[in-house]
Short mmCIF file of C-alpha atoms in Angstrom, two decimals:
data_model
loop_
_atom_site.label_atom_id
_atom_site.label_comp_id
_atom_site.label_asym_id
_atom_site.label_seq_id
_atom_site.Cartn_x
_atom_site.Cartn_y
_atom_site.Cartn_z
CA MET A 1454 164.90 118.58 128.38
CA SER A 1455 166.13 122.22 126.76
CA ALA A 1456 163.33 124.86 126.93
CA GLN A 1457 162.50 124.75 123.35
CA ALA A 1458 162.17 120.79 123.08
CA SER A 1459 159.40 121.00 125.91
CA LEU A 1460 158.11 123.85 124.54
CA LEU A 1461 157.66 121.86 121.28
CA HIS A 1462 156.93 118.64 122.69
CA PHE A 1463 153.67 120.70 124.90
CA VAL A 1464 152.74 121.42 121.26
CA VAL A 1465 152.56 118.54 119.79
CA SER A 1466 151.27 116.63 122.29
CA PRO A 1467 150.06 119.15 125.50
CA GLN A 1468 148.68 115.41 127.03
CA SER A 1469 152.15 113.45 127.31
CA PHE A 1470 153.79 117.01 127.99
CA LEU A 1471 151.16 117.91 131.03
CA SER A 1472 151.27 114.00 132.57
CA THR A 1473 155.13 113.99 132.32
CA VAL A 1474 154.94 117.53 134.26
CA LEU A 1475 152.85 116.66 136.63
CA ARG A 1476 153.97 113.65 137.98
CA TYR A 1477 156.08 116.23 140.04
CA GLU A 1478 152.84 117.68 140.90
CA TYR A 1479 152.85 117.05 144.78
CA ARG A 1480 156.61 118.08 145.72
CA LEU A 1481 156.15 121.25 143.50
CA THR A 1482 153.09 122.25 146.04
CA ILE A 1483 154.56 120.87 148.70
CA LEU A 1484 157.59 123.22 147.54
CA ALA A 1485 155.99 126.08 146.97
CA TYR A 1486 153.41 125.75 149.90
CA THR A 1487 156.42 125.44 151.97
CA ILE A 1488 158.30 128.89 150.34
CA ILE A 1489 155.06 130.73 150.64
CA SER A 1490 154.85 130.07 154.51
CA CYS A 1491 158.55 130.32 155.52
CA ALA A 1492 158.53 133.50 153.40
CA LEU A 1493 155.63 134.70 155.03
CA TYR A 1494 156.34 133.95 158.53
CA TYR A 1495 159.46 136.02 158.35
CA GLY A 1496 157.79 138.90 156.46
CA LEU A 1497 155.22 138.66 158.86
CA PHE A 1498 156.83 138.18 162.18
CA LYS A 1499 160.12 138.85 161.00
CA ALA A 1500 160.61 141.43 159.28
CA PRO A 1501 161.48 144.72 160.86
CA VAL A 1502 158.38 147.71 161.21
CA ASP A 1503 158.11 150.11 158.17
CA THR A 1504 159.23 153.33 159.94
CA THR A 1505 156.23 155.32 157.70
CA GLN A 1506 153.57 152.94 157.44
CA GLY A 1507 153.59 150.84 160.55
CA GLU A 1508 152.56 147.43 161.11
CA VAL A 1509 150.13 147.44 157.55
CA TYR A 1510 152.94 147.40 155.26
CA ARG A 1511 153.33 143.61 155.85
CA ILE A 1512 149.96 143.13 153.37
CA ILE A 1513 152.83 143.88 150.41
CA TYR A 1514 154.14 139.98 151.32
CA ILE A 1515 151.42 139.59 149.52
CA HIS A 1516 150.04 142.36 147.25
CA VAL A 1517 153.12 142.94 145.37
CA PRO A 1518 153.29 138.69 144.44
CA LEU A 1519 150.03 138.89 143.58
CA ALA A 1520 150.57 141.98 140.98
CA LEU A 1521 153.52 140.63 139.51
CA LEU A 1522 151.94 137.30 139.00
CA SER A 1523 148.60 139.47 137.31
CA LEU A 1524 150.86 141.11 134.68
CA LEU A 1525 153.05 137.57 133.87
CA ILE A 1526 150.18 135.07 133.62
CA TYR A 1527 148.67 138.06 131.04
CA CYS A 1528 151.96 138.34 129.58
CA LEU A 1529 151.60 134.13 129.05
CA LEU A 1530 147.96 134.35 128.10
CA GLY A 1531 148.64 137.24 125.47
CA ALA A 1532 151.02 135.31 123.92
CA CYS A 1533 149.37 131.87 123.60
CA SER A 1534 146.54 134.14 122.14
CA ILE A 1535 149.37 135.10 118.90
CA LEU A 1536 149.65 131.86 118.78
CA THR A 1537 146.05 130.75 118.41
CA CYS A 1538 145.33 133.63 116.50
CA VAL A 1539 148.22 132.86 113.59
CA TRP A 1540 148.53 129.08 114.10
CA SER A 1541 145.30 127.94 115.70
CA LEU A 1542 147.09 125.66 118.05
CA LYS A 1543 144.70 123.40 120.52
CA SER A 1544 147.58 123.66 122.70
CA SER A 1545 147.83 127.50 122.89
CA ASP A 1546 144.12 127.63 123.21
CA ILE A 1547 144.15 125.58 126.26
CA CYS A 1548 146.94 127.46 127.93
CA ALA A 1549 145.54 130.92 127.41
CA THR A 1550 142.44 129.93 128.72
CA ALA A 1551 143.90 128.25 131.90
CA CYS A 1552 145.93 131.57 132.48
CA SER A 1553 142.30 133.54 132.43
CA VAL A 1554 140.68 131.46 134.62
CA LEU A 1555 143.34 131.80 137.45
CA GLY A 1556 144.46 135.15 135.77
CA SER A 1557 141.39 136.78 136.70
CA MET A 1558 141.32 135.22 140.29
CA ILE A 1559 144.59 136.56 141.24
CA THR A 1560 143.71 140.36 139.54
CA LEU A 1561 140.79 140.29 142.19
CA LEU A 1562 142.73 139.12 144.68
CA THR A 1563 145.21 141.98 144.15
CA LEU A 1564 142.34 144.55 144.13
CA ILE A 1565 141.24 143.27 147.39
CA THR A 1566 144.23 143.40 149.07
CA GLY A 1567 145.26 146.41 147.30
CA SER A 1568 142.37 147.91 148.95
CA ILE A 1569 143.05 146.60 152.30
CA TRP A 1570 146.50 148.08 152.35
CA ALA A 1571 144.95 151.44 150.78
CA LYS A 1572 142.28 151.90 153.40
CA PRO A 1573 144.06 152.51 156.67
CA THR A 1574 147.44 154.12 154.39
CA TRP A 1575 145.66 156.33 152.27
CA GLY A 1576 142.28 156.89 153.81
CA THR A 1577 140.08 155.85 150.36
CA TRP A 1578 139.26 152.09 149.50
CA TRP A 1579 139.77 153.30 146.18
CA PHE A 1580 140.80 155.78 144.32
CA TRP A 1581 140.22 156.17 140.79
CA ASP A 1582 144.20 156.82 139.38
CA ALA A 1583 145.88 155.69 136.17
CA ARG A 1584 147.50 152.38 138.21
CA LEU A 1585 144.02 151.07 140.11
CA THR A 1586 142.34 152.04 136.69
CA SER A 1587 144.47 149.98 134.64
CA GLU A 1588 144.76 147.07 136.67
CA CYS A 1589 140.86 147.43 137.22
CA VAL A 1590 140.96 147.18 133.17
CA LEU A 1591 143.62 144.19 133.65
CA LEU A 1592 140.70 142.61 135.29
CA CYS A 1593 137.97 143.19 132.86
CA MET A 1594 140.49 141.67 129.78
CA TYR A 1595 140.53 138.32 132.04
CA VAL A 1596 136.54 138.20 132.53
CA SER A 1597 135.74 139.37 128.66
CA PHE A 1598 138.85 136.96 127.55
CA LEU A 1599 137.04 133.88 129.75
CA CYS A 1600 133.92 135.15 128.78
CA MET A 1601 134.11 134.68 125.23
CA ARG A 1602 135.89 131.95 125.25
CA PHE A 1603 132.54 129.86 126.67
CA ALA A 1604 130.34 132.18 124.84
CA SER A 1605 129.20 129.12 122.35
CA THR A 1606 129.30 125.70 121.34
CA ASN A 1607 130.82 127.06 118.37
CA GLN A 1608 134.24 125.89 119.21
CA LYS A 1609 136.53 127.62 116.48
CA ALA A 1610 135.07 131.07 116.63
CA CYS A 1611 135.07 131.37 120.64
CA MET A 1612 138.62 130.33 120.13
CA PHE A 1613 139.55 132.90 117.38
CA ASN A 1614 137.32 135.10 119.48
CA SER A 1615 138.65 134.68 122.41
CA ALA A 1616 142.44 134.81 121.49
CA VAL A 1617 141.96 138.34 119.53
CA ILE A 1618 140.91 139.70 123.00
CA GLY A 1619 143.97 138.46 124.25
CA CYS A 1620 146.05 139.85 121.76
CA VAL A 1621 144.25 143.24 122.48
CA GLY A 1622 144.36 143.49 126.35
CA LEU A 1623 148.58 142.82 125.63
CA ILE A 1624 148.40 146.82 125.23
CA ASN A 1625 147.25 147.59 128.27
CA ILE A 1626 150.45 145.18 129.97
CA PRO A 1627 152.82 148.27 129.35
CA ILE A 1628 150.11 150.59 130.90
CA VAL A 1629 149.66 148.91 134.22
CA HIS A 1630 153.11 149.35 134.41
CA TYR A 1631 154.95 152.31 133.80
CA SER A 1632 151.46 154.04 134.64
CA VAL A 1633 153.17 155.19 138.27
CA ASN A 1634 155.99 156.80 136.22
CA TRP A 1635 153.96 158.28 133.31
CA TRP A 1636 151.53 160.11 134.90
CA TYR A 1637 151.21 161.54 138.69
CA THR A 1638 149.00 158.98 141.16
CA LEU A 1639 148.07 157.86 144.70
CA HIS A 1640 150.09 154.66 144.50
CA GLN A 1641 153.90 154.73 145.37
CA GLY A 1642 156.02 153.98 142.51
CA SER A 1643 157.70 150.61 141.83
CA SER A 1644 159.46 149.09 145.09
CA ILE A 1645 161.17 145.93 143.37
CA LEU A 1646 160.21 146.04 139.63
CA HIS A 1647 162.81 148.75 138.68
CA PHE A 1648 166.61 149.01 136.93
CA ALA A 1649 167.43 150.36 140.33
CA LYS A 1650 168.72 149.66 143.61
CA PRO A 1651 165.23 147.97 146.18
CA THR A 1652 163.40 150.77 147.57
CA MET A 1653 163.65 148.63 151.00
CA PRO A 1654 166.90 146.77 153.10
CA ALA A 1655 167.59 143.63 152.84
CA ASP A 1656 165.62 142.17 155.88
CA MET A 1657 162.48 143.67 154.42
CA LEU A 1658 163.71 142.37 150.85
CA TYR A 1659 164.50 138.74 150.74
CA PRO A 1660 161.12 137.71 152.90
CA LEU A 1661 159.33 139.70 149.21
CA LEU A 1662 161.42 137.92 146.84
CA GLY A 1663 161.07 134.72 148.86
CA SER A 1664 157.13 135.64 148.56
CA ILE A 1665 157.27 136.43 145.26
CA LEU A 1666 159.07 132.79 144.22
CA GLY A 1667 156.48 131.03 146.47
CA PHE A 1668 153.72 132.33 144.56
CA SER A 1669 154.66 131.58 141.24
CA ILE A 1670 155.64 128.15 141.79
CA LEU A 1671 151.93 127.65 143.47
CA SER A 1672 150.87 129.33 140.13
CA ALA A 1673 152.87 127.51 138.12
CA VAL A 1674 151.04 124.65 139.22
CA LEU A 1675 147.50 125.77 139.24
CA LEU A 1676 148.19 126.73 136.08
CA LEU A 1677 149.21 123.28 134.64
CA GLN A 1678 146.61 121.16 137.10
CA THR A 1679 144.02 123.97 135.43
CA MET A 1680 145.44 123.20 131.78
CA GLN A 1681 145.20 119.33 132.15
CA ARG A 1682 141.67 119.61 133.48
CA ILE A 1683 140.47 121.51 130.20
CA TYR A 1684 142.48 118.98 128.18
CA THR A 1685 140.67 116.33 129.89
CA THR A 1686 137.42 117.89 129.70
CA ARG A 1687 137.53 118.86 126.02
CA GLN A 1688 138.97 115.16 125.38
CA THR A 1689 136.11 113.10 126.87
CA ILE A 1690 132.93 115.40 126.49
CA PRO A 1691 132.42 115.45 122.42
CA ALA A 1692 132.33 118.47 120.88
CA PRO A 1693 128.67 119.38 119.18
CA HIS A 1694 128.16 119.45 115.25
CA GLY A 1695 130.17 115.98 115.67
CA LYS A 1696 133.44 117.65 115.12
CA SER A 1697 136.68 117.16 117.38
CA ALA A 1698 136.95 120.49 119.78
CA ALA A 1699 138.95 122.84 117.74
CA MET T 359 160.02 129.79 109.71
CA ASN T 360 157.19 127.87 107.07
CA LEU T 361 154.68 130.23 107.51
CA THR T 362 150.62 128.47 104.65
CA PRO T 363 149.27 131.67 103.27
CA THR T 364 146.31 131.50 105.82
CA GLN T 365 148.47 131.72 108.49
CA HIS T 366 150.81 134.50 106.59
CA LYS T 367 147.73 136.36 106.05
CA ARG T 368 146.76 135.82 109.75
CA LEU T 369 149.90 137.32 111.04
CA PHE T 370 150.24 140.18 109.01
CA LEU T 371 146.68 141.07 109.94
CA LEU T 372 147.02 140.74 113.39
CA LEU T 373 150.24 142.72 113.02
CA ARG T 374 148.10 145.70 110.52
CA ILE T 375 145.73 145.82 113.88
CA SER T 376 148.11 145.68 116.80
CA ILE T 377 150.07 148.80 115.09
CA ILE T 378 146.13 150.34 114.48
CA CYS T 379 145.22 149.54 118.30
CA ILE T 380 148.43 150.69 119.91
CA LEU T 381 148.44 154.21 117.49
CA ALA T 382 145.03 154.22 118.93
CA VAL T 383 145.14 153.68 122.64
CA ALA T 384 148.60 156.22 122.37
CA PHE T 385 146.72 159.17 121.38
CA PHE T 386 143.59 158.24 123.60
CA LEU T 387 146.11 158.29 126.75
CA LEU T 388 147.89 161.71 125.23
CA ALA T 389 144.38 163.20 124.30
CA PHE T 390 143.33 162.78 128.28
CA GLU T 391 146.35 163.46 129.82
CA GLU T 392 144.84 165.78 131.97
CA GLY T 393 141.92 163.42 132.98
CA ILE T 394 144.02 160.12 133.62
CA GLN T 395 147.09 162.73 136.01
CA ALA T 396 145.40 161.85 139.91
CA TYR T 397 146.07 165.92 141.22
CA LEU T 398 147.42 169.43 140.03
CA THR T 399 150.56 170.23 141.37
CA PRO T 400 150.67 174.09 143.23
CA LYS T 401 152.76 175.43 140.86
CA GLN T 402 150.31 174.40 138.12
CA LEU T 403 147.25 175.88 140.54
CA THR T 404 149.15 179.10 141.39
CA ASP T 405 150.13 179.61 138.02
CA ASN T 406 146.84 178.76 136.84
CA PRO T 407 143.80 179.06 139.77
CA ASN T 408 140.83 179.12 137.87
CA LEU T 409 141.43 175.50 137.34
CA CYS T 410 140.24 175.09 140.40
CA GLN T 411 137.62 178.03 141.43
CA LYS T 412 134.17 176.77 139.56
CA SER T 413 134.57 172.78 139.36
CA SER T 414 136.44 170.89 141.79
CA CYS T 415 139.18 169.49 141.65
CA ARG T 416 142.52 167.65 143.21
CA LEU T 417 146.09 168.98 144.92
CA GLY T 418 148.69 166.96 145.30
CA ALA T 419 151.67 168.54 147.41
CA LEU T 420 153.70 168.23 150.51
CA VAL T 421 152.70 169.33 154.06
CA LYS T 422 154.84 172.16 154.73
CA LEU T 423 157.07 171.50 157.74
CA GLY T 424 155.55 173.53 161.29
CA SER T 425 152.51 174.81 159.23
CA LEU T 426 150.13 172.27 160.41
CA GLU T 427 147.55 174.77 162.41
CA LEU T 428 144.42 173.19 164.35
CA LEU T 429 141.67 176.26 163.90
CA HIS T 430 138.99 174.15 166.21
CA PRO T 431 139.04 170.35 167.18
CA THR T 432 138.36 169.24 163.78
CA ARG T 433 139.47 172.32 161.18
CA VAL T 434 143.04 172.56 160.38
CA ARG T 435 144.84 174.26 158.05
CA PHE T 436 148.04 173.92 156.39
CA ILE T 437 150.31 175.29 153.59
CA ALA T 438 150.32 172.63 151.09
CA GLU T 439 153.68 173.39 149.06
CA GLU T 440 155.12 172.01 145.52
CA ALA T 441 158.40 171.17 147.03
CA GLU T 442 160.63 171.51 150.66
CA ASN T 443 161.03 175.40 151.08
CA SER T 444 159.88 175.67 147.59
CA LYS T 445 158.03 179.22 146.78
CA GLN T 446 155.23 177.99 144.62
CA SER T 447 152.63 176.70 147.80
CA LEU T 448 148.88 177.39 148.93
CA ILE T 449 147.32 177.62 152.36
CA VAL T 450 144.86 174.52 152.86
CA GLU T 451 141.80 174.59 155.15
CA TYR T 452 140.11 171.34 155.87
CA GLN T 453 137.40 169.74 157.95
CA GLY T 454 137.18 166.80 158.99
CA VAL T 455 139.32 163.39 159.68
CA LEU T 456 142.79 163.53 158.64
CA PRO T 457 144.36 159.55 156.97
CA ASN T 458 146.49 157.77 159.81
CA LEU T 459 149.57 158.96 157.24
CA PHE T 460 148.60 162.37 157.23
CA LYS T 461 151.57 164.58 158.47
CA PRO T 462 154.01 167.38 157.76
CA GLY T 463 156.69 166.84 155.52
CA LYS T 464 154.78 163.84 153.51
CA TYR T 465 152.48 164.32 150.73
CA MET T 466 148.46 164.62 150.79
CA LEU T 467 146.31 164.82 148.24
CA ALA T 468 143.25 167.20 148.77
CA GLU T 469 140.36 167.09 146.82
CA GLY T 470 138.31 170.63 146.61
CA LYS T 471 137.54 174.11 145.38
CA ILE T 472 140.06 177.64 145.76
CA GLU T 473 138.16 180.23 147.26
CA GLN T 474 139.06 183.65 147.70
CA GLY T 475 143.02 182.19 147.47
CA VAL T 476 142.37 179.47 150.02
CA PHE T 477 142.74 175.77 148.81
CA LYS T 478 139.16 174.29 150.44
CA ALA T 479 139.45 170.41 150.92
CA GLN T 480 136.28 168.33 151.02
CA ARG T 481 138.73 165.42 151.04
CA ILE T 482 142.19 164.46 152.22
CA LEU T 483 144.23 161.62 151.33
CA ALA T 484 147.64 160.42 152.23
CA LYS T 485 150.22 159.35 149.99
CA HIS T 486 153.33 157.53 150.68
CA ASP T 487 156.36 157.03 148.24
CA GLU T 488 157.75 153.50 147.32
CA TYR T 489 160.68 153.56 150.18
CA TYR T 490 160.23 151.49 153.21
CA ARG T 491 163.01 152.07 156.21
CA SER T 492 163.54 150.13 159.11
CA ASN T 493 164.84 151.90 162.01
#
C-alpha cells in the first residue's frame, strides 16, 4: 500500500487501518525490543569510553533517542492538530491524543535522563538554559494538550480547543532544536541532528543510530496501540448528550 | 483541493493566528535575548565590567591551561579566557567543590560577582562540547 493510500485509508476508516497494522503488533514489538537490546548492549558494553566524560556519556544511548522522539512525536501531534482544526477529522484527533499521551511520557523521561547525565558532568541536576527551558515548555505543551482534550464532556469543544493548543505548540519545536545554536547554553550542541559529520567515531555512532531506530519502532507500535484503545473506548462508551463522539 | 466555506475560513484563521503567534514569539525572544543567554563571555565582561559588579552574573569561558592554582585546599584561582591564548581574560576565584569535568583547557561556567577586578564565583559548573572521542 502506498503511503498516500494508507493515509487516506486511515482517514476514511481508522478502525480497519488500525486492525490491519496491528496484525503485525507482536512482530513489530519483538523487532523493536531486539533492536533496542542489541543497540544498548553495544552502546553500554562494547562502545569505547569517551575520553572527556568517561563512562557516564553512555546515557546518550537512551537520552538522545528519547529527546529526538519527543520532538518528532510533537511534529506529528501538531500536524494532526492542524487537520483537526480545519477539517474536524476524527482520526486526526485520535492520533493527536495518542501522541500527547506517549509524547508527554517520553519528554518527561528525556528531562529525567538529561538530569541524570547533567549531575556528574556539569555538576548540577538542572540549569535554566535555553535548551532545558524549551524542552520543559514542550512538556507543558503536551500536558496542556492532554488536559484540554479531557477537560469536559463536550467532545467537540475539547477536540477543537486542544487542537488549537497543539498548533500553537508547534512554534516551540524549532526553538528546542535551534536553541543551542541561537543562544549561549550550558547544553552542548547537536551531535547527529545537523548537516555535518557526526561528532563521534563510528563505533560510538552505530549503536546510537540503532537505539534511535529501535525506540522509534517501539513508539510507533505504542502509538498505534494507544490509538486503537482510544478508538474502541469511544466506540463502546456512548458520548453524552446522545451524540456520537466528535 | 476542495474546501467548504467553513474549512476555508478555518484554514485562513489558522494561518493568520499562526503568523501572529510566530511574530509574537520571535519579538519576545529577541527582546529577552540577554536573559536567555546562559552566560556572558570574558570579552563582554572586560568591555563592560559594571554588568557584573552590583548583581551576580554568569561567566562562561575557557580555563586557561596551566593557570589553575590552589590557594588553600578548597580555594582555587584560575584565568578564564575567551578562547585559547586570547587577551580577553579574567581572574576567577572560587571556594568549594569543583565538578568532575572541570579541567584546564575546557570550558566552565561560573556564577558570581566581580570584586576589585576579580571574579568571585559562588558556583562553578563544567561545560562540555558535543564531540565524543575514543582513544
